[in-house]
Structure formats: C-alpha cells, structure tokens
Amino acid sequence: MDAIFVISALLIGGLLAIQASVNVQLNKAVGTPYGASTLQLGVAAGVLVLATAAVGGFGGLAQISHAQPWQLLGGLASPLYITSGILLFPRLGALAAGGLFVTGQMISSLSIDLLGLFDIPRKPVSLGIALGVLALLAGIVVIIRGQGKAARPAAPVPAKSVGAAGAPAATRTGAGQIPWILLGIVGGGVLPIQAGINASLREVVGNPVTVDMISFLVAVLAIFIVLVVLRSLNKTPAPKFAPLREMPWWGWLGGICASIYVLVTFLAIPAIGAAGTVALTVTGQQIASATVDSRGLFRMAQRKLTAPRITGLGLLVVGSVLIQFT
C-alpha cells in the first residue's frame, strides 16, 4: 500500500507545475489575480460537490458538529498558496518564489514528522533523512540557478513597468524584500499543514472526498471574501468575464489539479510521512516543470533542459529516496 502512495505522491507533484502554468492564462483572462483564484477554486469546489454526491459522501457532513474548529480551516491554505504565488512572481521572480515555497514545505513537513503533529506518527531524524533534505535543497538551488541561465533572452522591460499583480517587477534583494521572502516560506509551509489538518478531519467525517469538498468550499469562500474586500477598497480591478470565451480549454484545469493534489497529499502523509510526501511531490513537480519548460507547453516560455537542471533533478530523486526509504 505504501508503494501506491509513493507513486501517487510523485505523480501528483506534477499537477502543481500544471496548475501554475495554466493559472497564468486564467489570470490574463480575468484581469485580477484574486478573481482568477476565486474562479479556479470555485471550479474545484464544484467538481468535488459532484464527486461527493457520486460517492454518497454527504452523510459525513452530519459529523461536522463533532469536529474541532481548527479541523475545518485546512482550506485556508489553498488561497494563501495561490495568492502568494501571484503576488511574489512579479516581485521576486518565478524561480526565487518556487525556491521559497519548497523551503517552506520542507520546514513544515519536517516539523510535522518530528513533533508528531495532527496525530501523524512521529519520525525521528536519521542520517539518511538529514542527507536527503540536504540533497533536496541542493537540487532546488541547482535547478533555480540553472533555469535562469537556460531561459531564452527576453525583450528589455522598461524600468517603470509593473508585474501581473500590479507590483513593480523586481528581483533585487534587500530589507524591503524580507516580508515577501517570509510570505513565500509561509505560502509553501501551509501545504503540509493543510494535508495534516485534512487527515485529522477525515477521522471525524470519514469520506476523503467529503473532506476535500469541505476544504475547497472553505477555500473559495475565503478568497471570495478577500476579493470583495479588496474590490470595495478599490485595491483590485473588477473581474472580466468576456475574455474567458477565448481562453484555451486547459486554462480551467488549475482547480481540478489543486483538488486532486490536496486529496492525495492528505491521504499520503499519514502513510508515508509528511517529509517523504513533500520530497516526492517536489520531485514530481520539478520533473513536470522541466517537461513544460523544455517544450514550451501551456504557452510558457521555452527553456532548454541544461546539464545543471538535469543534475538538480538527479539530486531531487536521490533526496526523495533517502528521506522515504531510510
């Protein structure tokens, strides 16, 4: 059974790469990142409502009264992760933001394993796990540095241009970037916590699909409230719906990818541990990202699969094996 979760965690990691790629198209169509996130999470919630009905999971909702309030908050992680990416990409760049997300995921997942949080079995630190984490982080660093060199030269951008989220496009480091760096670490760190909370909620509700539905209903409500508040303060433009007719069909896949990712991770963490799950999903994410980049899929910028990136992927695989099997 553990082998199934190992393979599943590796495969669903690729969904994060697909989600990030297709969400770019949805953002362009809607014109506001918060509106795009609301639509994406709304699609996921709608699919999960239908899935819950198909498996007869609505009966589990009667058990919600027995849940602790914190067990219903796992869904807050999804809008935080998505919105963090939208805000950070124009400020720090996609590569730096991705590295911060991975760092946050590793810190969070190791804490869950070492402390036995959310009733997850404790997993003491071993030499293999320590070496695996080092290999994983080294792989991410090598990929980030190598990917920047592999990108095709872009046209010069005017100094006063702004990013997709309305923020100055800048990659310089400094004291002013520290809050954004912390946001990236927190944005990645909430994903393992979400999986741990959902695993705990499953003990109350029973059906994993029902738990996934609850998580995304909370997520879409949270991001919709954020959208309404920001719109009322004139901090974000009104969502545009007409351009959605011209968006490619795969632009709607982000929400579905997110729902599958959340479902599989909260099932996998109790079985193979938080650190092992994150190591495998990160590896799958980078392999899928390499495929997307090298072929320019989903209208993304095409980048060559260079020797540094191949080396980084190898380190990720080694790190995943060490964390999971030592």
JSON list of N, CA, C and O in Angstrom, two decimals, residues 240-278:
[
{"chain": "A", "resi": 240, "resn": "LYS", "atom": "N", "xyz": [-13.03, 40.42, -15.21]},
{"chain": "A", "resi": 240, "resn": "LYS", "atom": "CA", "xyz": [-13.57, 40.43, -16.56]},
{"chain": "A", "resi": 240, "resn": "LYS", "atom": "C", "xyz": [-13.94, 39.01, -16.95]},
{"chain": "A", "resi": 240, "resn": "LYS", "atom": "O", "xyz": [-13.17, 38.08, -16.73]},
{"chain": "A", "resi": 241, "resn": "PHE", "atom": "N", "xyz": [-15.12, 38.85, -17.53]},
{"chain": "A", "resi": 241, "resn": "PHE", "atom": "CA", "xyz": [-15.59, 37.51, -17.89]},
{"chain": "A", "resi": 241, "resn": "PHE", "atom": "C", "xyz": [-15.63, 37.27, -19.39]},
{"chain": "A", "resi": 241, "resn": "PHE", "atom": "O", "xyz": [-15.55, 36.13, -19.84]},
{"chain": "A", "resi": 242, "resn": "ALA", "atom": "N", "xyz": [-15.75, 38.33, -20.18]},
{"chain": "A", "resi": 242, "resn": "ALA", "atom": "CA", "xyz": [-15.82, 38.17, -21.63]},
{"chain": "A", "resi": 242, "resn": "ALA", "atom": "C", "xyz": [-14.59, 37.47, -22.20]},
{"chain": "A", "resi": 242, "resn": "ALA", "atom": "O", "xyz": [-14.72, 36.57, -23.06]},
{"chain": "A", "resi": 243, "resn": "PRO", "atom": "N", "xyz": [-13.37, 37.79, -21.75]},
{"chain": "A", "resi": 243, "resn": "PRO", "atom": "CA", "xyz": [-12.18, 37.13, -22.31]},
{"chain": "A", "resi": 243, "resn": "PRO", "atom": "C", "xyz": [-12.12, 35.62, -22.02]},
{"chain": "A", "resi": 243, "resn": "PRO", "atom": "O", "xyz": [-11.34, 34.92, -22.66]},
{"chain": "A", "resi": 244, "resn": "LEU", "atom": "N", "xyz": [-12.91, 35.14, -21.06]},
{"chain": "A", "resi": 244, "resn": "LEU", "atom": "CA", "xyz": [-12.88, 33.72, -20.75]},
{"chain": "A", "resi": 244, "resn": "LEU", "atom": "C", "xyz": [-13.31, 32.86, -21.94]},
{"chain": "A", "resi": 244, "resn": "LEU", "atom": "O", "xyz": [-12.92, 31.70, -22.04]},
{"chain": "A", "resi": 245, "resn": "ARG", "atom": "N", "xyz": [-14.12, 33.45, -22.84]},
{"chain": "A", "resi": 245, "resn": "ARG", "atom": "CA", "xyz": [-14.57, 32.70, -24.01]},
{"chain": "A", "resi": 245, "resn": "ARG", "atom": "C", "xyz": [-13.42, 32.35, -24.95]},
{"chain": "A", "resi": 245, "resn": "ARG", "atom": "O", "xyz": [-13.50, 31.39, -25.71]},
{"chain": "A", "resi": 246, "resn": "GLU", "atom": "N", "xyz": [-12.35, 33.15, -24.91]},
{"chain": "A", "resi": 246, "resn": "GLU", "atom": "CA", "xyz": [-11.22, 32.93, -25.79]},
{"chain": "A", "resi": 246, "resn": "GLU", "atom": "C", "xyz": [-10.08, 32.17, -25.10]},
{"chain": "A", "resi": 246, "resn": "GLU", "atom": "O", "xyz": [-9.05, 31.90, -25.72]},
{"chain": "A", "resi": 247, "resn": "MET", "atom": "N", "xyz": [-10.26, 31.84, -23.85]},
{"chain": "A", "resi": 247, "resn": "MET", "atom": "CA", "xyz": [-9.23, 31.12, -23.12]},
{"chain": "A", "resi": 247, "resn": "MET", "atom": "C", "xyz": [-9.20, 29.66, -23.55]},
{"chain": "A", "resi": 247, "resn": "MET", "atom": "O", "xyz": [-10.25, 29.06, -23.78]},
{"chain": "A", "resi": 248, "resn": "PRO", "atom": "N", "xyz": [-8.01, 29.05, -23.72]},
{"chain": "A", "resi": 248, "resn": "PRO", "atom": "CA", "xyz": [-7.94, 27.64, -24.09]},
{"chain": "A", "resi": 248, "resn": "PRO", "atom": "C", "xyz": [-8.61, 26.76, -23.04]},
{"chain": "A", "resi": 248, "resn": "PRO", "atom": "O", "xyz": [-8.63, 27.11, -21.85]},
{"chain": "A", "resi": 249, "resn": "TRP", "atom": "N", "xyz": [-9.11, 25.62, -23.47]},
{"chain": "A", "resi": 249, "resn": "TRP", "atom": "CA", "xyz": [-9.86, 24.74, -22.56]},
{"chain": "A", "resi": 249, "resn": "TRP", "atom": "C", "xyz": [-9.03, 24.32, -21.36]},
{"chain": "A", "resi": 249, "resn": "TRP", "atom": "O", "xyz": [-9.55, 24.17, -20.25]},
{"chain": "A", "resi": 250, "resn": "TRP", "atom": "N", "xyz": [-7.72, 24.15, -21.57]},
{"chain": "A", "resi": 250, "resn": "TRP", "atom": "CA", "xyz": [-6.88, 23.68, -20.47]},
{"chain": "A", "resi": 250, "resn": "TRP", "atom": "C", "xyz": [-6.65, 24.78, -19.42]},
{"chain": "A", "resi": 250, "resn": "TRP", "atom": "O", "xyz": [-6.09, 24.51, -18.36]},
{"chain": "A", "resi": 251, "resn": "GLY", "atom": "N", "xyz": [-7.08, 26.01, -19.70]},
{"chain": "A", "resi": 251, "resn": "GLY", "atom": "CA", "xyz": [-6.96, 27.07, -18.71]},
{"chain": "A", "resi": 251, "resn": "GLY", "atom": "C", "xyz": [-7.82, 26.85, -17.48]},
{"chain": "A", "resi": 251, "resn": "GLY", "atom": "O", "xyz": [-7.62, 27.50, -16.46]},
{"chain": "A", "resi": 252, "resn": "TRP", "atom": "N", "xyz": [-8.79, 25.91, -17.59]},
{"chain": "A", "resi": 252, "resn": "TRP", "atom": "CA", "xyz": [-9.67, 25.59, -16.46]},
{"chain": "A", "resi": 252, "resn": "TRP", "atom": "C", "xyz": [-9.16, 24.44, -15.61]},
{"chain": "A", "resi": 252, "resn": "TRP", "atom": "O", "xyz": [-9.81, 24.05, -14.64]},
{"chain": "A", "resi": 253, "resn": "LEU", "atom": "N", "xyz": [-8.02, 23.86, -15.96]},
{"chain": "A", "resi": 253, "resn": "LEU", "atom": "CA", "xyz": [-7.56, 22.66, -15.28]},
{"chain": "A", "resi": 253, "resn": "LEU", "atom": "C", "xyz": [-6.93, 22.93, -13.91]},
{"chain": "A", "resi": 253, "resn": "LEU", "atom": "O", "xyz": [-6.70, 22.01, -13.15]},
{"chain": "A", "resi": 254, "resn": "GLY", "atom": "N", "xyz": [-6.62, 24.21, -13.62]},
{"chain": "A", "resi": 254, "resn": "GLY", "atom": "CA", "xyz": [-5.93, 24.52, -12.37]},
{"chain": "A", "resi": 254, "resn": "GLY", "atom": "C", "xyz": [-6.68, 24.06, -11.13]},
{"chain": "A", "resi": 254, "resn": "GLY", "atom": "O", "xyz": [-6.09, 23.47, -10.22]},
{"chain": "A", "resi": 255, "resn": "GLY", "atom": "N", "xyz": [-7.98, 24.32, -11.10]},
{"chain": "A", "resi": 255, "resn": "GLY", "atom": "CA", "xyz": [-8.77, 23.93, -9.93]},
{"chain": "A", "resi": 255, "resn": "GLY", "atom": "C", "xyz": [-8.84, 22.42, -9.76]},
{"chain": "A", "resi": 255, "resn": "GLY", "atom": "O", "xyz": [-8.78, 21.91, -8.65]},
{"chain": "A", "resi": 256, "resn": "ILE", "atom": "N", "xyz": [-8.97, 21.70, -10.88]},
{"chain": "A", "resi": 256, "resn": "ILE", "atom": "CA", "xyz": [-9.03, 20.24, -10.82]},
{"chain": "A", "resi": 256, "resn": "ILE", "atom": "C", "xyz": [-7.69, 19.68, -10.32]},
{"chain": "A", "resi": 256, "resn": "ILE", "atom": "O", "xyz": [-7.65, 18.78, -9.48]},
{"chain": "A", "resi": 257, "resn": "CYS", "atom": "N", "xyz": [-6.58, 20.24, -10.84]},
{"chain": "A", "resi": 257, "resn": "CYS", "atom": "CA", "xyz": [-5.26, 19.81, -10.38]},
{"chain": "A", "resi": 257, "resn": "CYS", "atom": "C", "xyz": [-5.11, 20.04, -8.87]},
{"chain": "A", "resi": 257, "resn": "CYS", "atom": "O", "xyz": [-4.58, 19.19, -8.15]},
{"chain": "A", "resi": 258, "resn": "ALA", "atom": "N", "xyz": [-5.57, 21.20, -8.41]},
{"chain": "A", "resi": 258, "resn": "ALA", "atom": "CA", "xyz": [-5.45, 21.53, -6.99]},
{"chain": "A", "resi": 258, "resn": "ALA", "atom": "C", "xyz": [-6.24, 20.57, -6.12]},
{"chain": "A", "resi": 258, "resn": "ALA", "atom": "O", "xyz": [-5.77, 20.11, -5.08]},
{"chain": "A", "resi": 259, "resn": "SER", "atom": "N", "xyz": [-7.45, 20.22, -6.55]},
{"chain": "A", "resi": 259, "resn": "SER", "atom": "CA", "xyz": [-8.29, 19.33, -5.74]},
{"chain": "A", "resi": 259, "resn": "SER", "atom": "C", "xyz": [-7.70, 17.93, -5.65]},
{"chain": "A", "resi": 259, "resn": "SER", "atom": "O", "xyz": [-7.72, 17.30, -4.58]},
{"chain": "A", "resi": 260, "resn": "ILE", "atom": "N", "xyz": [-7.15, 17.44, -6.77]},
{"chain": "A", "resi": 260, "resn": "ILE", "atom": "CA", "xyz": [-6.52, 16.11, -6.75]},
{"chain": "A", "resi": 260, "resn": "ILE", "atom": "C", "xyz": [-5.28, 16.13, -5.87]},
{"chain": "A", "resi": 260, "resn": "ILE", "atom": "O", "xyz": [-5.02, 15.20, -5.09]},
{"chain": "A", "resi": 261, "resn": "TYR", "atom": "N", "xyz": [-4.48, 17.19, -5.97]},
{"chain": "A", "resi": 261, "resn": "TYR", "atom": "CA", "xyz": [-3.27, 17.31, -5.17]},
{"chain": "A", "resi": 261, "resn": "TYR", "atom": "C", "xyz": [-3.60, 17.28, -3.68]},
{"chain": "A", "resi": 261, "resn": "TYR", "atom": "O", "xyz": [-2.97, 16.54, -2.91]},
{"chain": "A", "resi": 262, "resn": "VAL", "atom": "N", "xyz": [-4.59, 18.07, -3.27]},
{"chain": "A", "resi": 262, "resn": "VAL", "atom": "CA", "xyz": [-4.95, 18.12, -1.85]},
{"chain": "A", "resi": 262, "resn": "VAL", "atom": "C", "xyz": [-5.46, 16.77, -1.37]},
{"chain": "A", "resi": 262, "resn": "VAL", "atom": "O", "xyz": [-5.11, 16.29, -0.28]},
{"chain": "A", "resi": 263, "resn": "LEU", "atom": "N", "xyz": [-6.28, 16.10, -2.19]},
{"chain": "A", "resi": 263, "resn": "LEU", "atom": "CA", "xyz": [-6.84, 14.81, -1.81]},
{"chain": "A", "resi": 263, "resn": "LEU", "atom": "C", "xyz": [-5.74, 13.77, -1.60]},
{"chain": "A", "resi": 263, "resn": "LEU", "atom": "O", "xyz": [-5.71, 13.06, -0.58]},
{"chain": "A", "resi": 264, "resn": "VAL", "atom": "N", "xyz": [-4.81, 13.68, -2.54]},
{"chain": "A", "resi": 264, "resn": "VAL", "atom": "CA", "xyz": [-3.77, 12.65, -2.46]},
{"chain": "A", "resi": 264, "resn": "VAL", "atom": "C", "xyz": [-2.78, 12.94, -1.35]},
{"chain": "A", "resi": 264, "resn": "VAL", "atom": "O", "xyz": [-2.35, 12.02, -0.63]},
{"chain": "A", "resi": 265, "resn": "THR", "atom": "N", "xyz": [-2.41, 14.21, -1.15]},
{"chain": "A", "resi": 265, "resn": "THR", "atom": "CA", "xyz": [-1.42, 14.50, -0.12]},
{"chain": "A", "resi": 265, "resn": "THR", "atom": "C", "xyz": [-1.93, 14.20, 1.28]},
{"chain": "A", "resi": 265, "resn": "THR", "atom": "O", "xyz": [-1.19, 13.66, 2.11]},
{"chain": "A", "resi": 266, "resn": "PHE", "atom": "N", "xyz": [-3.20, 14.50, 1.56]},
{"chain": "A", "resi": 266, "resn": "PHE", "atom": "CA", "xyz": [-3.65, 14.23, 2.93]},
{"chain": "A", "resi": 266, "resn": "PHE", "atom": "C", "xyz": [-3.89, 12.75, 3.16]},
{"chain": "A", "resi": 266, "resn": "PHE", "atom": "O", "xyz": [-3.90, 12.28, 4.29]},
{"chain": "A", "resi": 267, "resn": "LEU", "atom": "N", "xyz": [-4.04, 11.97, 2.08]},
{"chain": "A", "resi": 267, "resn": "LEU", "atom": "CA", "xyz": [-4.09, 10.53, 2.22]},
{"chain": "A", "resi": 267, "resn": "LEU", "atom": "C", "xyz": [-2.70, 9.93, 2.38]},
{"chain": "A", "resi": 267, "resn": "LEU", "atom": "O", "xyz": [-2.50, 8.93, 3.08]},
{"chain": "A", "resi": 268, "resn": "ALA", "atom": "N", "xyz": [-1.71, 10.56, 1.72]},
{"chain": "A", "resi": 268, "resn": "ALA", "atom": "CA", "xyz": [-0.36, 10.01, 1.71]},
{"chain": "A", "resi": 268, "resn": "ALA", "atom": "C", "xyz": [0.42, 10.32, 2.99]},
{"chain": "A", "resi": 268, "resn": "ALA", "atom": "O", "xyz": [1.20, 9.47, 3.45]},
{"chain": "A", "resi": 269, "resn": "ILE", "atom": "N", "xyz": [0.22, 11.50, 3.56]},
{"chain": "A", "resi": 269, "resn": "ILE", "atom": "CA", "xyz": [1.04, 11.90, 4.71]},
{"chain": "A", "resi": 269, "resn": "ILE", "atom": "C", "xyz": [0.92, 10.93, 5.89]},
{"chain": "A", "resi": 269, "resn": "ILE", "atom": "O", "xyz": [1.95, 10.56, 6.47]},
{"chain": "A", "resi": 270, "resn": "PRO", "atom": "N", "xyz": [-0.28, 10.49, 6.29]},
{"chain": "A", "resi": 270, "resn": "PRO", "atom": "CA", "xyz": [-0.31, 9.52, 7.40]},
{"chain": "A", "resi": 270, "resn": "PRO", "atom": "C", "xyz": [0.37, 8.20, 7.06]},
{"chain": "A", "resi": 270, "resn": "PRO", "atom": "O", "xyz": [0.84, 7.49, 7.95]},
{"chain": "A", "resi": 271, "resn": "ALA", "atom": "N", "xyz": [0.44, 7.85, 5.78]},
{"chain": "A", "resi": 271, "resn": "ALA", "atom": "CA", "xyz": [1.01, 6.56, 5.38]},
{"chain": "A", "resi": 271, "resn": "ALA", "atom": "C", "xyz": [2.52, 6.61, 5.22]},
{"chain": "A", "resi": 271, "resn": "ALA", "atom": "O", "xyz": [3.22, 5.68, 5.65]},
{"chain": "A", "resi": 272, "resn": "ILE", "atom": "N", "xyz": [3.06, 7.67, 4.61]},
{"chain": "A", "resi": 272, "resn": "ILE", "atom": "CA", "xyz": [4.50, 7.70, 4.33]},
{"chain": "A", "resi": 272, "resn": "ILE", "atom": "C", "xyz": [5.21, 8.89, 4.97]},
{"chain": "A", "resi": 272, "resn": "ILE", "atom": "O", "xyz": [6.40, 9.08, 4.73]},
{"chain": "A", "resi": 273, "resn": "GLY", "atom": "N", "xyz": [4.50, 9.66, 5.77]},
{"chain": "A", "resi": 273, "resn": "GLY", "atom": "CA", "xyz": [5.12, 10.78, 6.46]},
{"chain": "A", "resi": 273, "resn": "GLY", "atom": "C", "xyz": [5.07, 12.06, 5.67]},
{"chain": "A", "resi": 273, "resn": "GLY", "atom": "O", "xyz": [5.00, 12.06, 4.43]},
{"chain": "A", "resi": 274, "resn": "ALA", "atom": "N", "xyz": [5.09, 13.19, 6.38]},
{"chain": "A", "resi": 274, "resn": "ALA", "atom": "CA", "xyz": [4.99, 14.50, 5.73]},
{"chain": "A", "resi": 274, "resn": "ALA", "atom": "C", "xyz": [6.24, 14.81, 4.90]},
{"chain": "A", "resi": 274, "resn": "ALA", "atom": "O", "xyz": [6.14, 15.27, 3.77]},
{"chain": "A", "resi": 275, "resn": "ALA", "atom": "N", "xyz": [7.43, 14.55, 5.47]},
{"chain": "A", "resi": 275, "resn": "ALA", "atom": "CA", "xyz": [8.67, 14.87, 4.74]},
{"chain": "A", "resi": 275, "resn": "ALA", "atom": "C", "xyz": [8.79, 14.02, 3.48]},
{"chain": "A", "resi": 275, "resn": "ALA", "atom": "O", "xyz": [9.18, 14.52, 2.42]},
{"chain": "A", "resi": 276, "resn": "GLY", "atom": "N", "xyz": [8.48, 12.74, 3.58]},
{"chain": "A", "resi": 276, "resn": "GLY", "atom": "CA", "xyz": [8.55, 11.87, 2.40]},
{"chain": "A", "resi": 276, "resn": "GLY", "atom": "C", "xyz": [7.57, 12.30, 1.33]},
{"chain": "A", "resi": 276, "resn": "GLY", "atom": "O", "xyz": [7.90, 12.31, 0.13]},
{"chain": "A", "resi": 277, "resn": "THR", "atom": "N", "xyz": [6.35, 12.66, 1.73]},
{"chain": "A", "resi": 277, "resn": "THR", "atom": "CA", "xyz": [5.34, 13.11, 0.76]},
{"chain": "A", "resi": 277, "resn": "THR", "atom": "C", "xyz": [5.79, 14.38, 0.05]},
{"chain": "A", "resi": 277, "resn": "THR", "atom": "O", "xyz": [5.70, 14.48, -1.17]},
{"chain": "A", "resi": 278, "resn": "VAL", "atom": "N", "xyz": [6.29, 15.34, 0.82]},
{"chain": "A", "resi": 278, "resn": "VAL", "atom": "CA", "xyz": [6.73, 16.59, 0.22]},
{"chain": "A", "resi": 278, "resn": "VAL", "atom": "C", "xyz": [7.93, 16.37, -0.70]},
{"chain": "A", "resi": 278, "resn": "VAL", "atom": "O", "xyz": [8.01, 16.93, -1.79]}
]
